[in-house]
XYZ file of C-alpha atoms in Angstrom:
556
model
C 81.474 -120.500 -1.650
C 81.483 -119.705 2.052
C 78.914 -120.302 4.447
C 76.555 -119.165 5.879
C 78.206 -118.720 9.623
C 81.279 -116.618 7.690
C 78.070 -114.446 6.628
C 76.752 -114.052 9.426
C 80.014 -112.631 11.005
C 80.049 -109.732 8.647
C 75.895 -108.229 9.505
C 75.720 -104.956 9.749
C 72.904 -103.218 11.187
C 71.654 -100.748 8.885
C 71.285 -97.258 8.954
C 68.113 -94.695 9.507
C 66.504 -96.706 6.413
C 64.790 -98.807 8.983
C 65.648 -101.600 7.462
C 66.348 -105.136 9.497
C 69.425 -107.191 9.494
C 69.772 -110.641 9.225
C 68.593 -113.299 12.102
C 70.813 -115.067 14.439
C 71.996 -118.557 13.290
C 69.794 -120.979 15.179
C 72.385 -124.248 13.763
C 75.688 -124.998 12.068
C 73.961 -124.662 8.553
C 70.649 -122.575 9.047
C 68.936 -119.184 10.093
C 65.701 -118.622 11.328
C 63.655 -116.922 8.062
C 63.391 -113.279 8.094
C 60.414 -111.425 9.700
C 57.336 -111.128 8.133
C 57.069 -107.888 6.444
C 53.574 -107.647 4.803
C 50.597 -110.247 4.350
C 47.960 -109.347 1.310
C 44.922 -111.109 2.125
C 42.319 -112.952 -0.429
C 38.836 -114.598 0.333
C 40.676 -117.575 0.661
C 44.149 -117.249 0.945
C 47.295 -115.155 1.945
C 50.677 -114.106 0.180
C 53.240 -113.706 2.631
C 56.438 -111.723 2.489
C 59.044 -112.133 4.359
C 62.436 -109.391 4.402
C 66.071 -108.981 5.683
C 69.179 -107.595 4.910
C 72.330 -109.815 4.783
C 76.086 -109.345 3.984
C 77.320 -111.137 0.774
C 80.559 -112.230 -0.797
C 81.531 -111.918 -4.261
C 80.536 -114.763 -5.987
C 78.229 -117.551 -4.519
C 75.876 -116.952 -1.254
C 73.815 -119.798 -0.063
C 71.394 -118.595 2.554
C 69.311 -121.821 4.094
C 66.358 -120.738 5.729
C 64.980 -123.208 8.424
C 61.358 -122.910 10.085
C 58.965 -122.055 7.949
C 55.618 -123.571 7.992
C 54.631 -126.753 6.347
C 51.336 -125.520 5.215
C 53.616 -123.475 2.735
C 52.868 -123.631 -0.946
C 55.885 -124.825 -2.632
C 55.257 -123.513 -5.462
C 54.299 -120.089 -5.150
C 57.521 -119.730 -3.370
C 59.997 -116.809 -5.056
C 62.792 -114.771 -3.619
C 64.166 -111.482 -4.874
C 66.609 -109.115 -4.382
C 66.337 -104.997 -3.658
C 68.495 -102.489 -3.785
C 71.475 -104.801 -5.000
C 71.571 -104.044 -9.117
C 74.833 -106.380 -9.007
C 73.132 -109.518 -7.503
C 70.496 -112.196 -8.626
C 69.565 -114.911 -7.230
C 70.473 -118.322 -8.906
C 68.420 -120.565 -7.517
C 65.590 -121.165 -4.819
C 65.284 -124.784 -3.147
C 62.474 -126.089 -0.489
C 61.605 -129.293 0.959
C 60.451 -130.558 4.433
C 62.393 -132.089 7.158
C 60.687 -133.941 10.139
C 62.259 -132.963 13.220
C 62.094 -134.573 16.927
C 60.885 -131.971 19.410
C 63.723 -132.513 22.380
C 61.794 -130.615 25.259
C 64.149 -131.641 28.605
C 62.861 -129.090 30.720
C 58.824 -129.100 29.822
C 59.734 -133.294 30.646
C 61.016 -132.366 33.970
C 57.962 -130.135 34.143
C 55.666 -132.338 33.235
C 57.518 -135.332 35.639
C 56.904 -132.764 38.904
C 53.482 -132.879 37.979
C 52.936 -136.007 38.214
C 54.547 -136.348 41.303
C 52.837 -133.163 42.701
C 48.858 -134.793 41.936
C 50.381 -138.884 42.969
C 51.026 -136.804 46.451
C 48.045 -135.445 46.020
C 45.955 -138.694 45.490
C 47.509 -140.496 48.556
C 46.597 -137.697 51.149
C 43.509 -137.797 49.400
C 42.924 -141.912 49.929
C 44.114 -141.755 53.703
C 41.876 -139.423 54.362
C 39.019 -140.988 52.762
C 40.269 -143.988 54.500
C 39.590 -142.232 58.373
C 36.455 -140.710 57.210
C 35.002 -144.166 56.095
C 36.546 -145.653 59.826
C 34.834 -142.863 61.498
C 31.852 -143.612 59.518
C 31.534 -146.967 60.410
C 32.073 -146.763 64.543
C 29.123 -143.659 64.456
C 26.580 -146.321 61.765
C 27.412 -149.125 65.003
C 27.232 -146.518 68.098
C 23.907 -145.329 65.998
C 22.630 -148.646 66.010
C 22.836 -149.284 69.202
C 21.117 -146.230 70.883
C 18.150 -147.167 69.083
C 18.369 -150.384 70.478
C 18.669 -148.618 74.212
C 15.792 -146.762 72.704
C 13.953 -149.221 72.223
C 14.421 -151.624 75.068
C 13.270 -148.169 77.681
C 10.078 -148.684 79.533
C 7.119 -146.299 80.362
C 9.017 -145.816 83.741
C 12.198 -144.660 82.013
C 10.821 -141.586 80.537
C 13.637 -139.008 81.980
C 16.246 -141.564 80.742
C 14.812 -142.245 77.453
C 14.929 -138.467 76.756
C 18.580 -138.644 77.310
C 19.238 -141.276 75.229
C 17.471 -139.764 71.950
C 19.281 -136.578 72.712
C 22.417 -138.596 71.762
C 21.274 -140.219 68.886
C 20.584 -137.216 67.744
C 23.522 -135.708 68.291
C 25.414 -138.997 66.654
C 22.739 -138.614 63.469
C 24.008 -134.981 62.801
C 27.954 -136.090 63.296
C 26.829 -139.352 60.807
C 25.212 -136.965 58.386
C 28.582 -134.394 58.978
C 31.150 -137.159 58.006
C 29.041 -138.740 55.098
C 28.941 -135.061 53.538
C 33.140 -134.861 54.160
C 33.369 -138.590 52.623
C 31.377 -137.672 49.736
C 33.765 -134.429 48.781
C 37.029 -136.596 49.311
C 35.945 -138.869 47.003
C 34.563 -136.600 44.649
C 38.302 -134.530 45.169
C 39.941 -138.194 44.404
C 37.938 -138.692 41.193
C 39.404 -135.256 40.166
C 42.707 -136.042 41.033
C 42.322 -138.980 39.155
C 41.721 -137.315 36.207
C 44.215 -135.144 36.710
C 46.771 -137.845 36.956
C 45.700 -139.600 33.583
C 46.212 -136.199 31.328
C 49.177 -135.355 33.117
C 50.782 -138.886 32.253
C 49.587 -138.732 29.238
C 51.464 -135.695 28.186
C 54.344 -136.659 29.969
C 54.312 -139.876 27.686
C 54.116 -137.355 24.826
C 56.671 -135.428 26.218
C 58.965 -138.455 26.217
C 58.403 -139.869 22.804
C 57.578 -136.841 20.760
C 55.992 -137.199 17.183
C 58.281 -135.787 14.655
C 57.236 -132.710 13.666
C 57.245 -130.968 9.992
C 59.811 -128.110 8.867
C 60.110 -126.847 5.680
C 63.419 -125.183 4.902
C 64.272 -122.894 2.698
C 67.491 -122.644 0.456
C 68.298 -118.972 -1.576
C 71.269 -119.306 -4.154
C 72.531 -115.935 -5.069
C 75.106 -114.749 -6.819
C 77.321 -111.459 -6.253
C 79.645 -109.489 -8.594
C 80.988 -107.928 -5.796
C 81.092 -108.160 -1.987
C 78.456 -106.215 0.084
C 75.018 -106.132 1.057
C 71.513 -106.754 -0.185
C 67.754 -107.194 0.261
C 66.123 -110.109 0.757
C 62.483 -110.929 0.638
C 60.827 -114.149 0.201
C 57.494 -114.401 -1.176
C 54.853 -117.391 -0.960
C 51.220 -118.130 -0.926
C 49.541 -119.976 2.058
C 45.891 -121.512 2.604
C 44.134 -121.618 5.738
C 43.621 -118.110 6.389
C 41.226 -115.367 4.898
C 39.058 -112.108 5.389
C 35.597 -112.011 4.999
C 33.520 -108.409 5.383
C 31.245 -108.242 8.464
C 28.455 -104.945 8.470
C 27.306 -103.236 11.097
C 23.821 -101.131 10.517
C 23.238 -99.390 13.761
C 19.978 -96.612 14.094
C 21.224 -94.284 16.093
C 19.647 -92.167 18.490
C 18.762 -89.270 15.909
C 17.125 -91.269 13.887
C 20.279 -91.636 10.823
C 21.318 -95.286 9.999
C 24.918 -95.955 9.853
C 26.785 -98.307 7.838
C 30.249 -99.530 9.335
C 32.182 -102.218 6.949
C 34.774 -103.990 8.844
C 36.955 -107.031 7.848
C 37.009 -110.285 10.237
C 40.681 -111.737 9.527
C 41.842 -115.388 10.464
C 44.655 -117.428 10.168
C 45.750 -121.122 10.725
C 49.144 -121.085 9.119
C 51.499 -122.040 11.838
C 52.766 -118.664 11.466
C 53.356 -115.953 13.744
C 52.090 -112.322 12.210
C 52.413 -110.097 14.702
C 52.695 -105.826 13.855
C 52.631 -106.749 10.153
C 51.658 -104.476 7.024
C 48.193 -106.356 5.982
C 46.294 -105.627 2.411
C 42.836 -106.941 2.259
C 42.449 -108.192 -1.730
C 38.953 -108.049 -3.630
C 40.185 -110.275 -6.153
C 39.601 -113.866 -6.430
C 42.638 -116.289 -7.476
C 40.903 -119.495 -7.453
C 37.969 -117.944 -9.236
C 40.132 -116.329 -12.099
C 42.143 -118.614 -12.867
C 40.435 -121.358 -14.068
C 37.752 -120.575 -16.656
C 34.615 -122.456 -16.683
C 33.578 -124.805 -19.131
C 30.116 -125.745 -21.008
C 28.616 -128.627 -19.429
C 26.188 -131.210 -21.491
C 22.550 -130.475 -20.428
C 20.001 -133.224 -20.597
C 16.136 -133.229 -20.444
C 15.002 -136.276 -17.727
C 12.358 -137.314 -15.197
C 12.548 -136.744 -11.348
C 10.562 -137.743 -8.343
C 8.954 -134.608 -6.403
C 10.671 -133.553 -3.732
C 9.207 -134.555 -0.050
C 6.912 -131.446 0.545
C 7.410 -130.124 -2.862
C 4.184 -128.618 -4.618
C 2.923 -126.765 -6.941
C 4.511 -123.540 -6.433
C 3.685 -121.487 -9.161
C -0.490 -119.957 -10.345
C -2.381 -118.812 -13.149
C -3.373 -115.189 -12.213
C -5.030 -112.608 -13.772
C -2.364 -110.160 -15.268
C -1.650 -106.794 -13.821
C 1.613 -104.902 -13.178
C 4.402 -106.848 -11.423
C 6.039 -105.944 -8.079
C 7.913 -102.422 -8.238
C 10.129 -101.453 -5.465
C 10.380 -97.829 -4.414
C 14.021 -95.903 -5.840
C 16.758 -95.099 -3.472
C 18.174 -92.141 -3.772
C 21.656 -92.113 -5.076
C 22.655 -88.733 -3.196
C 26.787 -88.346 -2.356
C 27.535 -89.319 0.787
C 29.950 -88.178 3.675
C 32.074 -91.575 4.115
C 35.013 -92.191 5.988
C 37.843 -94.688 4.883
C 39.932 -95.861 7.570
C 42.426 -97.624 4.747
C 43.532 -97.061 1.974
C 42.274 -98.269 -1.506
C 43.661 -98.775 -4.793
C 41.916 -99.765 -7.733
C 43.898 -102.537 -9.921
C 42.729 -104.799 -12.784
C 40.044 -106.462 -11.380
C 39.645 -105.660 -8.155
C 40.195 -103.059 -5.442
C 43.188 -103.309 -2.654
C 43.138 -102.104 0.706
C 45.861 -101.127 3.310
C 45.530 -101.237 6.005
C 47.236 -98.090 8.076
C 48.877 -99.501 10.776
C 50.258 -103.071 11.532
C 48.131 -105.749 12.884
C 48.669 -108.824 14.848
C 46.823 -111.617 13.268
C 46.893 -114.731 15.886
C 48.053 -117.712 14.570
C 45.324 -120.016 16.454
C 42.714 -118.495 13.990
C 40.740 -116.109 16.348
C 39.424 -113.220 15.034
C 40.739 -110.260 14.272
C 38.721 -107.396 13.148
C 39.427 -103.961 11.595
C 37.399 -101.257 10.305
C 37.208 -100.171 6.039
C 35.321 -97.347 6.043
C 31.581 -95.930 7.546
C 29.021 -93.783 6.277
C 25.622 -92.994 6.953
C 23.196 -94.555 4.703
C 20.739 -92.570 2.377
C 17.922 -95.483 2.793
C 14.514 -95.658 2.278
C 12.393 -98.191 5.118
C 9.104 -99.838 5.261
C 7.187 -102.224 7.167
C 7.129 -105.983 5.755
C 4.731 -108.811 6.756
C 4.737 -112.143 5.277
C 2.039 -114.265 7.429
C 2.661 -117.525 6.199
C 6.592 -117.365 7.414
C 5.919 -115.131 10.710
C 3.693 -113.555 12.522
C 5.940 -110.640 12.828
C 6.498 -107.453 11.312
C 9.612 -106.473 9.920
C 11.477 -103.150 9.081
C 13.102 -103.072 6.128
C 15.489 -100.734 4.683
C 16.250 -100.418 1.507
C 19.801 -98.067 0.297
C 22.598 -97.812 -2.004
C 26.065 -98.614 -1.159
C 27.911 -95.225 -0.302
C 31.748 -96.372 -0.172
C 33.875 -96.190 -3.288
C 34.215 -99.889 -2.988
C 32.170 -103.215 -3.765
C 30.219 -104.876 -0.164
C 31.314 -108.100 -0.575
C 28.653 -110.654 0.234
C 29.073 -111.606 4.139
C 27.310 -110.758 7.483
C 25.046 -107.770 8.516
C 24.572 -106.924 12.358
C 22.111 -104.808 13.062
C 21.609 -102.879 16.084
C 19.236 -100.025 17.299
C 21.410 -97.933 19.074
C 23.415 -99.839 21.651
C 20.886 -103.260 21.376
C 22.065 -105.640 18.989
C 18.840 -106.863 16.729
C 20.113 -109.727 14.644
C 22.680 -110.862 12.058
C 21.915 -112.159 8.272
C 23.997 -112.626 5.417
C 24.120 -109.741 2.607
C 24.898 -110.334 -1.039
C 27.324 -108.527 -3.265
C 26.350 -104.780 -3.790
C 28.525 -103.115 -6.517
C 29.078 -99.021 -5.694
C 26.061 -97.150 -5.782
C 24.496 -100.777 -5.451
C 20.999 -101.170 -3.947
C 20.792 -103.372 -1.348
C 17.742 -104.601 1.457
C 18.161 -105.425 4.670
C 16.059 -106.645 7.970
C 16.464 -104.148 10.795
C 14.870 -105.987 13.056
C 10.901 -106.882 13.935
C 8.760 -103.781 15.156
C 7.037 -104.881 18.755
C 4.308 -102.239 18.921
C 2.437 -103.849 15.897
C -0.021 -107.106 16.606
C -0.377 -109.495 14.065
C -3.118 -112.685 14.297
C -5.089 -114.499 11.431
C -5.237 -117.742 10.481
C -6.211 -120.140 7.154
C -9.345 -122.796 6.287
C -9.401 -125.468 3.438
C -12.056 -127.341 1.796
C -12.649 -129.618 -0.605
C -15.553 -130.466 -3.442
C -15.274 -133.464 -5.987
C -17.431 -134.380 -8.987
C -17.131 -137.957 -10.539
C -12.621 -137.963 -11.010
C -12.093 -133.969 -10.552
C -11.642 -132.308 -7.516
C -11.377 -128.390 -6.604
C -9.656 -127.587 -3.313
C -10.864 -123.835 -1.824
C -7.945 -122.139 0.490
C -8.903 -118.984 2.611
C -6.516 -116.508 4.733
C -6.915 -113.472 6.332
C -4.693 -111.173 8.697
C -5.278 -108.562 10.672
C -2.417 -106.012 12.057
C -3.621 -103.608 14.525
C -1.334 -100.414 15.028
C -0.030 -99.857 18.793
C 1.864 -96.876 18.330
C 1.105 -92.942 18.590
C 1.602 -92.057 14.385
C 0.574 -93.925 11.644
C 1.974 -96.337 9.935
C 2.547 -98.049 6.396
C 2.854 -102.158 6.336
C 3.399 -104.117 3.320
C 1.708 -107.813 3.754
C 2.592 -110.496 1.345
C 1.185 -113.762 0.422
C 2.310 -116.713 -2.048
C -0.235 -119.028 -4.042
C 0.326 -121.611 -6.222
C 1.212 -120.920 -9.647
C 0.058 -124.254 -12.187
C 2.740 -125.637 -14.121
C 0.729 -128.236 -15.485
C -2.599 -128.114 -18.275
C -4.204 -130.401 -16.106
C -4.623 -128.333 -12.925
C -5.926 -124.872 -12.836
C -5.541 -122.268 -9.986
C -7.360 -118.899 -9.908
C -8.179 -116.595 -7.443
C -11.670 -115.932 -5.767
C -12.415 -112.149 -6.647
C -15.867 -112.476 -4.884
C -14.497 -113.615 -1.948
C -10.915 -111.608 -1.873
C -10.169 -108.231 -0.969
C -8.026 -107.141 -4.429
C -4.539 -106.902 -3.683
C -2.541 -103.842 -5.257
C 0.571 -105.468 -6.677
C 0.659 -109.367 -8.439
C 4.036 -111.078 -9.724
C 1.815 -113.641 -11.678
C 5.220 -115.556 -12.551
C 5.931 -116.050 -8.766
C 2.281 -116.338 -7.749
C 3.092 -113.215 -5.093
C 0.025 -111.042 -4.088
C 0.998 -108.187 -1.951
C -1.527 -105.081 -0.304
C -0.282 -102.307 1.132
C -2.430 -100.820 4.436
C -2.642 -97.582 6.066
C -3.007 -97.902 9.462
C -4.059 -94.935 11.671
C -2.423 -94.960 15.151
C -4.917 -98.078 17.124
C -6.352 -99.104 14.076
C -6.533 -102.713 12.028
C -5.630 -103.393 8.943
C -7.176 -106.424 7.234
C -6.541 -108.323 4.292
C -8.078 -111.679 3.658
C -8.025 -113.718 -0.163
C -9.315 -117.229 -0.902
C -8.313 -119.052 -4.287
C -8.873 -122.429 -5.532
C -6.810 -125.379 -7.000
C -8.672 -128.259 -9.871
C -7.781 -130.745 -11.394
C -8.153 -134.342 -11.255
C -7.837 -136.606 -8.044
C -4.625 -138.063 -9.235
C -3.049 -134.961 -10.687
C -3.481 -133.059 -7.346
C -2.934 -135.911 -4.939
C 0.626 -136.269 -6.552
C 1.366 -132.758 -6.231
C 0.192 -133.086 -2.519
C 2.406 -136.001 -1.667
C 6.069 -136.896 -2.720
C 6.516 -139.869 -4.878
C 8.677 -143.437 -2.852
C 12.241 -143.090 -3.930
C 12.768 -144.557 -7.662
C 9.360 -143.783 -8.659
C 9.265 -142.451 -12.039
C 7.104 -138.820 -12.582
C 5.844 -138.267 -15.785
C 7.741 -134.816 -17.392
C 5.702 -131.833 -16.394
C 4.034 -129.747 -19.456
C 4.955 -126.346 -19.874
């Protein structure tokens, strides 16, 4: 066996392949691991690989490997060999080492420092020292020119105007050197502070916490002299990509889509002009499978502020939501994407520099313009706002991950909110933001009859949205009432007193009417319905039972 330094002698760098040759020894007994070469990127996780070339003897080769990060997942660690048929490798070893951090010259550093603010600090506390003397001769020469002042007579008029012009003048010098005293000693608290964190790491600095390596040992054996391939693979946590969207309107009216990937990292690791491929697939998700879990039937308190929130309506057709048209689409991919097994894969063109202290780096997967469908959305019990929403499919060849929409109209950014997972040709809806040229006000009454133990509660609501802009306009306003989950209590809605609404998800309790609104004209809707039941039923609907109390099980 020889080692590793005899190895070393014989490097060669390689030829137009491009390929790297092995590190400089940093010690008797260990290199510093090969460069990172690419980084494929999950949801949750990253598989590094690392690559060299080095010279080997026929026989045995032991390669140790020292520097990698701690956060390293022993094992997922593997090494192979390329472009060597007569070589294998015998063996792979790891394990940690705690190392003392010998820093001489950040110590001296650190040492000047100290000395530089303790300087500092005494210029500082002599001069506060003359400023507080100075202070205390003008406070006594102050005192006593009011004491001339005050001893003048009528008959001393010229001379008593020459004595308040000094005091005067002493009064402004007083107020001069209080403001001067004041900074010093604001300067010296500073310096103070200065001083503590600057001992404080130079305390570090002196006795240094060991500090975690993991090394890495490659056995591999050679029928023959020569030179091989290298690369070291292994998984590590603390570092992911997650999709971020932009939707920008732009000036001409066309929506954009723009699907970029945030990346982070907090490996230890330096990644700097690496190949990166952004993963679909989920590890921790796929590899365990889930099981069947017992179910069991039991009692619970209500929640505080829970209620009834489901209502016995009349039945008509449930909610539909207007089709998108699934046209083809001009996209552009900036990367590109493989379909494997269960997921898609996406390279990215050129190398990226990931930062190691887990700031963000962001590149862009593709853009298109979006095929969408919009309308106007009011729900006056959450906002008095109107919202646009937009409605489209997914135009890119690939899945949008759930994440983060940003929306802006044109240059102005609107808002962010989180979108789910949209398959290809997926619908999705988003907010694009609330619409200022369209008023909203209303408002809501309730009242109550009883007779003997029953009770009927009567709710009322109305809204009216008056148009501000030049064209018409189309606005969607949705309300929620109760939907009775128990024989006892009844809900139903007022037709006498409610302006019909077009759509009714009777499962949900959701009543929505659709208004045309001509450019400065109000649209109104208003409803009332009516809850009954018993007191008791009702009251412990309204209010959540004390912890621990036991609720009867609710009839379906």
């Amino acid at each position: 066996m020889v080692t590793l330094r005899s190895c070393l002698a014989y490097a060669l760098v390689l030829s137009q392949t491009g390929a790297l040759v092995a590190p400089a020894a940093t010690d008797a007994g260990a290199v510093a691991p090969p460069p990172v070469q690419s980084v494929t990127m999950y949801r949750d996780r990253a598989v590094v690989v690392r690559g060299a070339r080095y010279p080997l003897r026929q026989g045995a080769t032991v390669l140790r490997f020292d520097g990698f990060s701690p956060n390293l997942k022993e094992v997922s660690l593997r090494a192979r060999i390329i472009g060597a048929p007569g070589c294998r490798i015998a063996n792979v070893a790891s394990w940690t080492d705690q190392r003392r951090q010998i820093q001489d010259a950040k110590v001296r550093e650190a040492d000047e420092q100290v000395r530089k603010i303790e300087s500092g600090l005494q210029v500082n506390r002599n001069e506060a020292g003359r400023l507080t003397t100075v202070l205390d001769y003008l406070e006594k020469y102050r005192a006593s020119l009011r004491q001339a002042i005050s001893e003048q007579t009528l008959d001393a008029a010229p001379e008593l105007g020459k004595w308040r012009e000094a005091l005067a003048a002493v009064n402004a010098r007083h107020d001069e050197i209080g403001r001067a005293l004041a900074k010093t000693e604001r300067d010296g608290e500073q310096l103070a502070t200065e001083r503590a964190g600057a001992l404080a790491t130079l305390k570090e600095l002196e006795n240094p916490q060991p500090k975690s390596v993991r090394v890495i040992e490659v056995h591999i054996q050679a029928d023959k002299a020569g030179e091989a391939g290298l690369e070291i693979l292994y998984e590590m946590s603390q570092c992911s990509w997650s999709p971020i969207y932009e939707v920008r309107e732009q000036a001409n009216g066309k929506i954009r889509l723009i699907y970029h990937a945030g990346l982070r990292q907090h490996t230890e690791e330096d990644w700097e002009n690496v190949k990166v491929t952004l993963s679909t697939a989920e590890p921790a998700v796929a590899a365990q499978r889930p099981k069947l879990s017992r179910l069991t039937v039991t009692t619970r308190p209500l929640a505080v502020g829970e209620s009834l929130q489901s209502v016995r309506l009349i039945e008509t057709r449930p909610e539909t939501a207007p089709d998108v048209a699934l046209v083809q689409s001009t996209h552009t991919m900036e990367m590109d994407v493989r379909q494997e097994a269960t997921s898609f894969a996406m390279e990215l063109p050129t190398p990226v520099t990931i930062p190691r202290d887990g700031r963000l780096a962001k590149v862009t997967i593709a853009a298109s313009e979006l095929h969408e469908q919009t309308d106007l959305w009011l729900v006056p019990d959450a906002q008095k706002h109107v919202y646009r929403r937009l409605k489209a499919a997914n135009p890119i060849p690939i899945p949008m991950l759930p994440g983060e929409f940003q929306a802006f109209h044109r240059d102005s950014y609107v808002g962010a909110a989180p979108l789910a997972f949209t398959p290809v040709a997926g619908t999705f809806e988003i907010a694009t933001g609330t619409d200022p040229e369209i008023e909203v006000n209303g408002g809501s009454s309730v009242s109550t009859k009883t007779s003997g133990s029953g009770e009927t509660r009567i709710y009322w609501k109305y809204v009216n949205v008056k148009n501000c802009k030049r064209t018409p306009i189309q606005v969607t306003v949705a309300y929620a009432i109760p939907v009775s989950e128990v024989e006892e209590a009844a809900v139903e809605l007022d037709r006498a007193r409610s302006v019909a609404p077009d759509t009714v998800d009777p499962k949900k309790g959701h009543l929505f009417w659709t208004r045309q609104i001509a450019p400065g004209g109000i649209g109104s809707v208003s409803f009332s319905y009516s809850v009954s039941g018993p007191r008791e039923i009702l009251n412990r609907v309204a209010q959540p039972a004390p912890p621990g109390t036991p609720v009867p099980l609710l009839k379906r």
